[in-house]
Amino acid sequence: HSIKDYIASQWGDLVMDTYIRNNVALAEAINAGEPINIYDPRWNGSKDFSSLTDEIRDRLRRYASGN
């Protein structure tokens, strides 16, 4: 079993499906005091955070509609 499977077994539906990949660009963005999507929008992690934002928004919409 993966770490995500273990966490999902403990937290259930609170675990998001989106996976944020690690990269040096994230640490560089933090050190530069810039959001990753501004610092390096081409970085995979930037795309991952965008996907996470979409996933959270979609879950909130479903929650608000009662589904």
mmCIF file of N, CA, C and O in Angstrom:
data_model
loop_
_atom_site.group_PDB
_atom_site.id
_atom_site.type_symbol
_atom_site.label_atom_id
_atom_site.label_comp_id
_atom_site.label_asym_id
_atom_site.label_seq_id
_atom_site.Cartn_x
_atom_site.Cartn_y
_atom_site.Cartn_z
ATOM 1 N N HIS A 1 0.833 -1.197 0.000
ATOM 2 C CA HIS A 1 0.000 0.000 0.000
ATOM 3 C C HIS A 1 0.873 1.254 0.000
ATOM 4 O O HIS A 1 1.924 1.302 0.609
ATOM 5 N N SER A 2 0.376 2.281 -0.643
ATOM 6 C CA SER A 2 1.117 3.537 -0.707
ATOM 7 C C SER A 2 0.805 4.398 0.513
ATOM 8 O O SER A 2 -0.142 4.133 1.265
ATOM 9 N N ILE A 3 1.596 5.429 0.686
ATOM 10 C CA ILE A 3 1.345 6.372 1.773
ATOM 11 C C ILE A 3 -0.018 7.015 1.592
ATOM 12 O O ILE A 3 -0.770 7.185 2.547
ATOM 13 N N LYS A 4 -0.347 7.351 0.344
ATOM 14 C CA LYS A 4 -1.657 7.970 0.087
ATOM 15 C C LYS A 4 -2.784 7.030 0.485
ATOM 16 O O LYS A 4 -3.779 7.466 1.063
ATOM 17 N N ASP A 5 -2.641 5.735 0.208
ATOM 18 C CA ASP A 5 -3.671 4.766 0.600
ATOM 19 C C ASP A 5 -3.834 4.734 2.117
ATOM 20 O O ASP A 5 -4.950 4.675 2.634
ATOM 21 N N TYR A 6 -2.709 4.759 2.826
ATOM 22 C CA TYR A 6 -2.759 4.756 4.286
ATOM 23 C C TYR A 6 -3.472 6.012 4.791
ATOM 24 O O TYR A 6 -4.350 5.937 5.654
ATOM 25 N N ILE A 7 -3.072 7.161 4.264
ATOM 26 C CA ILE A 7 -3.689 8.416 4.706
ATOM 27 C C ILE A 7 -5.179 8.404 4.381
ATOM 28 O O ILE A 7 -6.011 8.804 5.200
ATOM 29 N N ALA A 8 -5.537 7.927 3.194
ATOM 30 C CA ALA A 8 -6.951 7.858 2.808
ATOM 31 C C ALA A 8 -7.725 6.938 3.742
ATOM 32 O O ALA A 8 -8.902 7.194 4.048
ATOM 33 N N SER A 9 -7.090 5.875 4.209
ATOM 34 C CA SER A 9 -7.782 4.962 5.132
ATOM 35 C C SER A 9 -8.059 5.645 6.464
ATOM 36 O O SER A 9 -9.007 5.285 7.162
ATOM 37 N N GLN A 10 -7.246 6.627 6.825
ATOM 38 C CA GLN A 10 -7.423 7.351 8.086
ATOM 39 C C GLN A 10 -8.352 8.558 7.946
ATOM 40 O O GLN A 10 -9.100 8.872 8.859
ATOM 41 N N TRP A 11 -8.290 9.223 6.796
ATOM 42 C CA TRP A 11 -8.996 10.487 6.618
ATOM 43 C C TRP A 11 -10.129 10.437 5.597
ATOM 44 O O TRP A 11 -10.864 11.412 5.428
ATOM 45 N N GLY A 12 -10.235 9.342 4.872
ATOM 46 C CA GLY A 12 -11.344 9.163 3.929
ATOM 47 C C GLY A 12 -11.395 10.204 2.833
ATOM 48 O O GLY A 12 -10.389 10.536 2.206
ATOM 49 N N ASP A 13 -12.574 10.758 2.636
ATOM 50 C CA ASP A 13 -12.818 11.696 1.545
ATOM 51 C C ASP A 13 -12.139 13.053 1.720
ATOM 52 O O ASP A 13 -12.179 13.879 0.813
ATOM 53 N N LEU A 14 -11.526 13.285 2.877
ATOM 54 C CA LEU A 14 -10.816 14.547 3.070
ATOM 55 C C LEU A 14 -9.506 14.585 2.296
ATOM 56 O O LEU A 14 -8.943 15.654 2.081
ATOM 57 N N VAL A 15 -9.031 13.425 1.861
ATOM 58 C CA VAL A 15 -7.780 13.361 1.099
ATOM 59 C C VAL A 15 -8.073 13.713 -0.354
ATOM 60 O O VAL A 15 -8.947 13.129 -0.985
ATOM 61 N N MET A 16 -7.349 14.672 -0.855
ATOM 62 C CA MET A 16 -7.523 15.088 -2.246
ATOM 63 C C MET A 16 -6.861 14.084 -3.188
ATOM 64 O O MET A 16 -5.933 13.372 -2.811
ATOM 65 N N ASP A 17 -7.331 14.051 -4.423
ATOM 66 C CA ASP A 17 -6.766 13.169 -5.435
ATOM 67 C C ASP A 17 -5.511 13.763 -6.076
ATOM 68 O O ASP A 17 -4.656 13.037 -6.560
ATOM 69 N N THR A 18 -5.418 15.078 -6.067
ATOM 70 C CA THR A 18 -4.299 15.762 -6.715
ATOM 71 C C THR A 18 -3.003 15.499 -5.958
ATOM 72 O O THR A 18 -2.955 15.575 -4.734
ATOM 73 N N TYR A 19 -1.955 15.208 -6.703
ATOM 74 C CA TYR A 19 -0.627 14.982 -6.149
ATOM 75 C C TYR A 19 0.264 16.152 -6.551
ATOM 76 O O TYR A 19 0.330 16.503 -7.732
ATOM 77 N N ILE A 20 0.920 16.776 -5.565
ATOM 78 C CA ILE A 20 1.833 17.886 -5.831
ATOM 79 C C ILE A 20 3.248 17.326 -5.948
ATOM 80 O O ILE A 20 3.800 16.813 -4.976
ATOM 81 N N ARG A 21 3.801 17.435 -7.142
ATOM 82 C CA ARG A 21 5.167 16.953 -7.352
ATOM 83 C C ARG A 21 6.165 17.934 -6.753
ATOM 84 O O ARG A 21 5.941 19.135 -6.749
ATOM 85 N N ASN A 22 7.264 17.408 -6.247
ATOM 86 C CA ASN A 22 8.299 18.226 -5.631
ATOM 87 C C ASN A 22 9.296 18.684 -6.688
ATOM 88 O O ASN A 22 9.551 17.977 -7.649
ATOM 89 N N ASN A 23 9.844 19.874 -6.466
ATOM 90 C CA ASN A 23 10.827 20.408 -7.396
ATOM 91 C C ASN A 23 11.567 21.540 -6.718
ATOM 92 O O ASN A 23 11.027 22.200 -5.831
ATOM 93 N N VAL A 24 12.771 21.798 -7.153
ATOM 94 C CA VAL A 24 13.589 22.885 -6.611
ATOM 95 C C VAL A 24 12.887 24.227 -6.810
ATOM 96 O O VAL A 24 13.017 25.134 -5.985
ATOM 97 N N ALA A 25 12.119 24.357 -7.874
ATOM 98 C CA ALA A 25 11.463 25.633 -8.169
ATOM 99 C C ALA A 25 10.543 26.071 -7.037
ATOM 100 O O ALA A 25 10.395 27.275 -6.790
ATOM 101 N N LEU A 26 9.944 25.134 -6.332
ATOM 102 C CA LEU A 26 9.057 25.504 -5.221
ATOM 103 C C LEU A 26 9.856 26.182 -4.110
ATOM 104 O O LEU A 26 9.462 27.240 -3.618
ATOM 105 N N ALA A 27 10.982 25.600 -3.726
ATOM 106 C CA ALA A 27 11.834 26.225 -2.699
ATOM 107 C C ALA A 27 12.347 27.575 -3.175
ATOM 108 O O ALA A 27 12.413 28.534 -2.387
ATOM 109 N N GLU A 28 12.700 27.670 -4.449
ATOM 110 C CA GLU A 28 13.179 28.943 -4.995
ATOM 111 C C GLU A 28 12.089 30.008 -4.934
ATOM 112 O O GLU A 28 12.352 31.170 -4.606
ATOM 113 N N ALA A 29 10.859 29.621 -5.255
ATOM 114 C CA ALA A 29 9.740 30.567 -5.220
ATOM 115 C C ALA A 29 9.500 31.059 -3.799
ATOM 116 O O ALA A 29 9.267 32.256 -3.576
ATOM 117 N N ILE A 30 9.571 30.137 -2.826
ATOM 118 C CA ILE A 30 9.395 30.527 -1.425
ATOM 119 C C ILE A 30 10.478 31.517 -1.024
ATOM 120 O O ILE A 30 10.192 32.556 -0.420
ATOM 121 N N ASN A 31 11.728 31.210 -1.376
ATOM 122 C CA ASN A 31 12.839 32.105 -1.035
ATOM 123 C C ASN A 31 12.716 33.462 -1.728
ATOM 124 O O ASN A 31 13.143 34.478 -1.181
ATOM 125 N N ALA A 32 12.139 33.471 -2.921
ATOM 126 C CA ALA A 32 11.952 34.721 -3.659
ATOM 127 C C ALA A 32 10.708 35.478 -3.178
ATOM 128 O O ALA A 32 10.484 36.617 -3.584
ATOM 129 N N GLY A 33 9.898 34.826 -2.334
ATOM 130 C CA GLY A 33 8.690 35.475 -1.833
ATOM 131 C C GLY A 33 7.611 35.609 -2.887
ATOM 132 O O GLY A 33 6.796 36.519 -2.831
ATOM 133 N N GLU A 34 7.606 34.684 -3.856
ATOM 134 C CA GLU A 34 6.624 34.736 -4.941
ATOM 135 C C GLU A 34 5.807 33.452 -4.979
ATOM 136 O O GLU A 34 6.321 32.377 -4.681
ATOM 137 N N PRO A 35 4.553 33.554 -5.385
ATOM 138 C CA PRO A 35 3.770 32.342 -5.608
ATOM 139 C C PRO A 35 4.393 31.540 -6.754
ATOM 140 O O PRO A 35 4.929 32.114 -7.700
ATOM 141 N N ILE A 36 4.313 30.229 -6.662
ATOM 142 C CA ILE A 36 4.937 29.381 -7.677
ATOM 143 C C ILE A 36 4.353 29.632 -9.058
ATOM 144 O O ILE A 36 5.058 29.563 -10.057
ATOM 145 N N ASN A 37 3.069 29.952 -9.134
ATOM 146 C CA ASN A 37 2.460 30.175 -10.448
ATOM 147 C C ASN A 37 2.973 31.448 -11.114
ATOM 148 O O ASN A 37 2.864 31.596 -12.321
ATOM 149 N N ILE A 38 3.556 32.348 -10.330
ATOM 150 C CA ILE A 38 4.184 33.551 -10.881
ATOM 151 C C ILE A 38 5.672 33.290 -11.121
ATOM 152 O O ILE A 38 6.216 33.656 -12.155
ATOM 153 N N TYR A 39 6.320 32.642 -10.157
ATOM 154 C CA TYR A 39 7.757 32.397 -10.232
ATOM 155 C C TYR A 39 8.120 31.535 -11.437
ATOM 156 O O TYR A 39 9.040 31.851 -12.179
ATOM 157 N N ASP A 40 7.404 30.427 -11.610
ATOM 158 C CA ASP A 40 7.693 29.529 -12.743
ATOM 159 C C ASP A 40 6.431 28.757 -13.120
ATOM 160 O O ASP A 40 6.228 27.639 -12.676
ATOM 161 N N PRO A 41 5.562 29.384 -13.919
ATOM 162 C CA PRO A 41 4.285 28.743 -14.267
ATOM 163 C C PRO A 41 4.459 27.480 -15.109
ATOM 164 O O PRO A 41 3.532 26.684 -15.213
ATOM 165 N N ARG A 42 5.638 27.259 -15.679
ATOM 166 C CA ARG A 42 5.868 26.055 -16.494
ATOM 167 C C ARG A 42 6.181 24.834 -15.651
ATOM 168 O O ARG A 42 6.110 23.706 -16.119
ATOM 169 N N TRP A 43 6.553 25.026 -14.390
ATOM 170 C CA TRP A 43 6.918 23.943 -13.505
ATOM 171 C C TRP A 43 5.716 23.039 -13.266
ATOM 172 O O TRP A 43 4.587 23.490 -13.115
ATOM 173 N N ASN A 44 5.962 21.738 -13.243
ATOM 174 C CA ASN A 44 4.874 20.776 -13.031
ATOM 175 C C ASN A 44 4.123 21.035 -11.737
ATOM 176 O O ASN A 44 2.907 20.881 -11.676
ATOM 177 N N GLY A 45 4.839 21.423 -10.705
ATOM 178 C CA GLY A 45 4.188 21.703 -9.423
ATOM 179 C C GLY A 45 3.214 22.862 -9.519
ATOM 180 O O GLY A 45 2.181 22.881 -8.858
ATOM 181 N N SER A 46 3.538 23.849 -10.351
ATOM 182 C CA SER A 46 2.620 24.961 -10.559
ATOM 183 C C SER A 46 1.314 24.456 -11.171
ATOM 184 O O SER A 46 0.219 24.844 -10.755
ATOM 185 N N LYS A 47 1.447 23.572 -12.128
ATOM 186 C CA LYS A 47 0.266 22.962 -12.750
ATOM 187 C C LYS A 47 -0.489 22.105 -11.738
ATOM 188 O O LYS A 47 -1.716 22.073 -11.726
ATOM 189 N N ASP A 48 0.276 21.423 -10.856
ATOM 190 C CA ASP A 48 -0.352 20.591 -9.825
ATOM 191 C C ASP A 48 -1.167 21.437 -8.856
ATOM 192 O O ASP A 48 -2.284 21.066 -8.482
ATOM 193 N N PHE A 49 -0.613 22.588 -8.441
ATOM 194 C CA PHE A 49 -1.354 23.465 -7.534
ATOM 195 C C PHE A 49 -2.608 24.014 -8.207
ATOM 196 O O PHE A 49 -3.650 24.167 -7.565
ATOM 197 N N SER A 50 -2.529 24.273 -9.487
ATOM 198 C CA SER A 50 -3.711 24.711 -10.231
ATOM 199 C C SER A 50 -4.770 23.610 -10.233
ATOM 200 O O SER A 50 -5.957 23.865 -10.028
ATOM 201 N N SER A 51 -4.320 22.374 -10.432
ATOM 202 C CA SER A 51 -5.247 21.237 -10.405
ATOM 203 C C SER A 51 -5.861 21.066 -9.017
ATOM 204 O O SER A 51 -7.051 20.750 -8.890
ATOM 205 N N LEU A 52 -5.064 21.274 -7.976
ATOM 206 C CA LEU A 52 -5.576 21.180 -6.613
ATOM 207 C C LEU A 52 -6.635 22.246 -6.370
ATOM 208 O O LEU A 52 -7.683 21.971 -5.782
ATOM 209 N N THR A 53 -6.378 23.445 -6.851
ATOM 210 C CA THR A 53 -7.366 24.522 -6.727
ATOM 211 C C THR A 53 -8.669 24.133 -7.405
ATOM 212 O O THR A 53 -9.759 24.326 -6.847
ATOM 213 N N ASP A 54 -8.576 23.564 -8.596
ATOM 214 C CA ASP A 54 -9.776 23.109 -9.307
ATOM 215 C C ASP A 54 -10.508 22.035 -8.523
ATOM 216 O O ASP A 54 -11.741 22.040 -8.428
ATOM 217 N N GLU A 55 -9.747 21.101 -7.948
ATOM 218 C CA GLU A 55 -10.362 20.012 -7.187
ATOM 219 C C GLU A 55 -11.085 20.547 -5.949
ATOM 220 O O GLU A 55 -12.213 20.137 -5.654
ATOM 221 N N ILE A 56 -10.448 21.475 -5.244
ATOM 222 C CA ILE A 56 -11.084 22.063 -4.062
ATOM 223 C C ILE A 56 -12.349 22.812 -4.458
ATOM 224 O O ILE A 56 -13.399 22.674 -3.817
ATOM 225 N N ARG A 57 -12.261 23.602 -5.528
ATOM 226 C CA ARG A 57 -13.434 24.347 -5.998
ATOM 227 C C ARG A 57 -14.574 23.403 -6.353
ATOM 228 O O ARG A 57 -15.732 23.620 -5.954
ATOM 229 N N ASP A 58 -14.251 22.307 -7.054
ATOM 230 C CA ASP A 58 -15.280 21.341 -7.446
ATOM 231 C C ASP A 58 -15.918 20.679 -6.228
ATOM 232 O O ASP A 58 -17.134 20.488 -6.172
ATOM 233 N N ARG A 59 -15.104 20.339 -5.242
ATOM 234 C CA ARG A 59 -15.646 19.726 -4.021
ATOM 235 C C ARG A 59 -16.541 20.703 -3.272
ATOM 236 O O ARG A 59 -17.590 20.321 -2.745
ATOM 237 N N LEU A 60 -16.129 21.960 -3.204
ATOM 238 C CA LEU A 60 -16.951 22.956 -2.525
ATOM 239 C C LEU A 60 -18.283 23.155 -3.239
ATOM 240 O O LEU A 60 -19.327 23.303 -2.589
ATOM 241 N N ARG A 61 -18.255 23.134 -4.555
ATOM 242 C CA ARG A 61 -19.513 23.262 -5.316
ATOM 243 C C ARG A 61 -20.430 22.085 -5.050
ATOM 244 O O ARG A 61 -21.637 22.255 -4.863
ATOM 245 N N ARG A 62 -19.846 20.871 -5.022
ATOM 246 C CA ARG A 62 -20.668 19.686 -4.741
ATOM 247 C C ARG A 62 -21.226 19.745 -3.323
ATOM 248 O O ARG A 62 -22.381 19.421 -3.087
ATOM 249 N N TYR A 63 -20.400 20.173 -2.381
ATOM 250 C CA TYR A 63 -20.830 20.291 -0.995
ATOM 251 C C TYR A 63 -21.972 21.297 -0.871
ATOM 252 O O TYR A 63 -22.965 21.044 -0.203
ATOM 253 N N ALA A 64 -21.807 22.439 -1.551
ATOM 254 C CA ALA A 64 -22.832 23.496 -1.483
ATOM 255 C C ALA A 64 -24.149 23.057 -2.109
ATOM 256 O O ALA A 64 -25.216 23.464 -1.669
ATOM 257 N N SER A 65 -24.053 22.174 -3.114
ATOM 258 C CA SER A 65 -25.279 21.721 -3.774
ATOM 259 C C SER A 65 -25.884 20.481 -3.089
ATOM 260 O O SER A 65 -26.923 19.993 -3.507
ATOM 261 N N GLY A 66 -25.202 19.988 -2.060
ATOM 262 C CA GLY A 66 -25.717 18.846 -1.316
ATOM 263 C C GLY A 66 -25.364 17.486 -1.887
ATOM 264 O O GLY A 66 -25.921 16.481 -1.471
ATOM 265 N N ASN A 67 -24.449 17.441 -2.834
ATOM 266 C CA ASN A 67 -24.058 16.145 -3.413
ATOM 267 C C ASN A 67 -22.800 15.687 -2.764
ATOM 268 O O ASN A 67 -21.786 15.599 -3.026
#
